[in-house]
Amino acid sequence: MGVVGWFKQKFNIGGLKIAIVDVQPIKEPEGWVTGQVAYSSGRDVFGEVTYKLICETTTGKGDEKKVSTTTLGEMSVLIGVVLEAGEEKTEDFTFPYDLRNWFEQKGGVLGTAAKAFSFAKGLTSEKGYDEYYVQITAKIKGVWSDPTAKHPITVAVAR
């Protein structure tokens, strides 16, 4: 492997790509996040896959805008993807979540119903606003930047 090949491998150029195809909305305070993820690769690859349900809370406006990220559910699979060169594969995924403690910390109704009363995202209160995502990351040996995909998910749960 030459220098160019070494850099391609380290920066995952032509390597594993991840795309979240579909995610089912969350309607219960605890349960399973379900959806589909598509993998593709230009070379042979295998690796550990981590699934996360995250909440990004944005507070402030302009230069004082801050975003904090909280993980609400997580699961890792030791060999989550195995692909041969040029292969594409779509797989279902499922991992657990529990929002009951999150509801207690936030102290109110969460989800799209709560967002409906906001005039605009730029006009936030002190508490800010929440956005929910499913994030999938693959850890591949010998690669510096792990491939990641992030997809918004609807959380419509009343406490």
Tab-separated table of C-alpha atoms in Angstrom:
chain	number	residue	atom	x	y	z
A	1	MET	CA	0.000	0.000	0.000
A	2	GLY	CA	1.415	3.333	-1.021
A	3	VAL	CA	1.108	6.659	0.733
A	4	VAL	CA	-2.088	7.559	-1.157
A	5	GLY	CA	-3.690	4.214	-0.232
A	6	TRP	CA	-2.689	4.682	3.389
A	7	PHE	CA	-4.371	8.126	3.534
A	8	LYS	CA	-7.496	6.759	1.815
A	9	GLN	CA	-7.784	4.040	4.434
A	10	LYS	CA	-7.157	6.344	7.403
A	11	PHE	CA	-9.741	8.903	6.245
A	12	ASN	CA	-12.234	6.196	5.113
A	13	ILE	CA	-12.171	7.369	1.477
A	14	GLY	CA	-13.917	4.701	-0.583
A	15	GLY	CA	-14.693	2.838	2.635
A	16	LEU	CA	-17.883	2.290	4.596
A	17	LYS	CA	-20.779	4.714	4.110
A	18	ILE	CA	-23.862	4.741	6.356
A	19	ALA	CA	-27.316	6.184	5.562
A	20	ILE	CA	-30.356	5.921	7.807
A	21	VAL	CA	-33.265	5.054	5.519
A	22	ASP	CA	-36.211	5.078	7.936
A	23	VAL	CA	-36.937	5.588	11.636
A	24	GLN	CA	-40.292	4.952	13.316
A	25	PRO	CA	-41.613	7.751	15.579
A	26	ILE	CA	-41.493	7.317	19.351
A	27	LYS	CA	-44.957	7.273	20.945
A	28	GLU	CA	-44.323	5.613	24.328
A	29	PRO	CA	-42.118	6.675	27.274
A	30	GLU	CA	-40.106	3.450	26.962
A	31	GLY	CA	-39.676	0.823	24.284
A	32	TRP	CA	-37.625	0.150	21.166
A	33	VAL	CA	-36.358	2.508	18.467
A	34	THR	CA	-36.800	0.772	15.116
A	35	GLY	CA	-35.743	1.645	11.591
A	36	GLN	CA	-33.570	0.734	8.623
A	37	VAL	CA	-29.978	1.592	7.798
A	38	ALA	CA	-28.149	1.240	4.467
A	39	TYR	CA	-24.458	0.336	4.309
A	40	SER	CA	-22.182	0.518	1.272
A	41	SER	CA	-18.451	0.122	0.806
A	42	GLY	CA	-15.842	0.205	-1.917
A	43	ARG	CA	-13.646	-2.317	-0.077
A	44	ASP	CA	-13.981	-5.222	2.364
A	45	VAL	CA	-14.993	-4.006	5.795
A	46	PHE	CA	-16.302	-5.192	9.140
A	47	GLY	CA	-16.826	-3.262	12.311
A	48	GLU	CA	-18.656	-2.529	15.525
A	49	VAL	CA	-21.842	-0.473	15.198
A	50	THR	CA	-23.260	1.802	17.927
A	51	TYR	CA	-26.884	2.962	17.837
A	52	LYS	CA	-27.921	6.010	19.914
A	53	LEU	CA	-31.048	8.022	20.614
A	54	ILE	CA	-29.863	11.553	21.394
A	55	CYS	CA	-31.481	14.838	22.362
A	56	GLU	CA	-29.892	18.139	21.377
A	57	THR	CA	-31.069	21.013	23.587
A	58	THR	CA	-30.468	24.504	22.219
A	59	THR	CA	-30.572	27.533	24.502
A	60	GLY	CA	-29.839	31.215	23.949
A	61	LYS	CA	-29.741	33.322	20.816
A	62	GLY	CA	-27.052	34.635	18.490
A	63	ASP	CA	-23.530	34.522	19.914
A	64	GLU	CA	-24.812	33.082	23.212
A	65	LYS	CA	-26.441	30.087	21.541
A	66	LYS	CA	-25.416	26.793	23.161
A	67	VAL	CA	-26.209	23.207	22.195
A	68	SER	CA	-25.948	20.352	24.690
A	69	THR	CA	-26.302	16.692	23.720
A	70	THR	CA	-27.762	13.974	25.940
A	71	THR	CA	-27.820	10.241	25.124
A	72	LEU	CA	-31.239	8.723	25.933
A	73	GLY	CA	-30.657	5.191	24.650
A	74	GLU	CA	-27.640	3.311	23.335
A	75	MET	CA	-26.629	-0.135	22.129
A	76	SER	CA	-23.416	-1.485	20.562
A	77	VAL	CA	-23.134	-4.559	18.355
A	78	LEU	CA	-19.657	-6.124	18.153
A	79	ILE	CA	-19.854	-7.102	14.483
A	80	GLY	CA	-22.650	-4.901	13.237
A	81	VAL	CA	-21.672	-4.771	9.561
A	82	VAL	CA	-19.714	-7.069	7.256
A	83	LEU	CA	-19.406	-6.048	3.597
A	84	GLU	CA	-17.353	-7.198	0.652
A	85	ALA	CA	-15.924	-4.675	-1.808
A	86	GLY	CA	-18.701	-3.019	-3.832
A	87	GLU	CA	-21.501	-4.533	-1.743
A	88	GLU	CA	-24.550	-2.599	-0.541
A	89	LYS	CA	-26.818	-3.822	2.232
A	90	THR	CA	-29.945	-2.525	3.984
A	91	GLU	CA	-30.678	-3.885	7.459
A	92	ASP	CA	-33.294	-3.339	10.136
A	93	PHE	CA	-32.158	-2.056	13.516
A	94	THR	CA	-33.763	-2.050	16.955
A	95	PHE	CA	-32.415	-0.747	20.241
A	96	PRO	CA	-34.022	0.102	23.616
A	97	TYR	CA	-34.765	3.511	25.102
A	98	ASP	CA	-36.329	4.785	28.339
A	99	LEU	CA	-37.493	8.404	28.528
A	100	ARG	CA	-39.147	8.335	31.984
A	101	ASN	CA	-36.141	9.848	33.820
A	102	TRP	CA	-35.711	12.354	30.982
A	103	PHE	CA	-39.312	13.511	31.474
A	104	GLU	CA	-38.676	14.051	35.176
A	105	GLN	CA	-35.567	16.132	34.455
A	106	LYS	CA	-37.319	18.272	31.846
A	107	GLY	CA	-40.499	18.617	33.912
A	108	GLY	CA	-43.144	18.699	31.214
A	109	VAL	CA	-44.572	17.504	27.949
A	110	LEU	CA	-41.996	16.622	25.311
A	111	GLY	CA	-42.209	16.086	21.606
A	112	THR	CA	-43.663	17.760	18.596
A	113	ALA	CA	-46.780	18.908	20.467
A	114	ALA	CA	-44.642	21.076	22.744
A	115	LYS	CA	-42.775	22.537	19.756
A	116	ALA	CA	-46.020	23.449	17.977
A	117	PHE	CA	-46.586	26.383	20.322
A	118	SER	CA	-43.228	28.004	19.566
A	119	PHE	CA	-43.393	30.881	17.105
A	120	ALA	CA	-39.961	30.161	15.689
A	121	LYS	CA	-36.827	28.314	16.696
A	122	GLY	CA	-35.007	31.634	17.094
A	123	LEU	CA	-37.472	32.715	19.769
A	124	THR	CA	-36.675	30.349	22.607
A	125	SER	CA	-37.291	30.570	26.304
A	126	GLU	CA	-34.674	30.038	28.980
A	127	LYS	CA	-35.326	26.282	28.777
A	128	GLY	CA	-34.616	26.249	25.038
A	129	TYR	CA	-35.904	23.644	22.620
A	130	ASP	CA	-35.152	19.979	22.073
A	131	GLU	CA	-34.482	18.062	18.873
A	132	TYR	CA	-34.252	14.268	18.824
A	133	TYR	CA	-32.037	12.166	16.555
A	134	VAL	CA	-31.003	8.588	15.918
A	135	GLN	CA	-27.237	8.405	15.417
A	136	ILE	CA	-25.412	5.370	14.046
A	137	THR	CA	-21.611	5.135	14.205
A	138	ALA	CA	-19.393	2.308	12.916
A	139	LYS	CA	-15.993	1.740	14.488
A	140	ILE	CA	-13.585	0.286	11.937
A	141	LYS	CA	-10.067	-0.777	12.847
A	142	GLY	CA	-7.383	1.417	11.263
A	143	VAL	CA	-9.690	4.329	10.377
A	144	TRP	CA	-9.291	7.757	12.010
A	145	SER	CA	-12.757	9.137	11.205
A	146	ASP	CA	-15.544	6.685	11.943
A	147	PRO	CA	-18.488	6.809	9.507
A	148	THR	CA	-21.585	8.281	11.167
A	149	ALA	CA	-25.178	8.968	10.153
A	150	LYS	CA	-27.712	11.106	12.032
A	151	HIS	CA	-31.443	11.226	11.319
A	152	PRO	CA	-34.198	13.239	13.062
A	153	ILE	CA	-36.874	11.267	14.918
A	154	THR	CA	-40.306	12.393	16.060
A	155	VAL	CA	-40.898	12.063	19.800
A	156	ALA	CA	-44.606	12.556	20.529
A	157	VAL	CA	-44.976	11.369	24.106
A	158	ALA	CA	-47.004	13.111	26.796
A	159	ARG	CA	-45.883	12.579	30.336
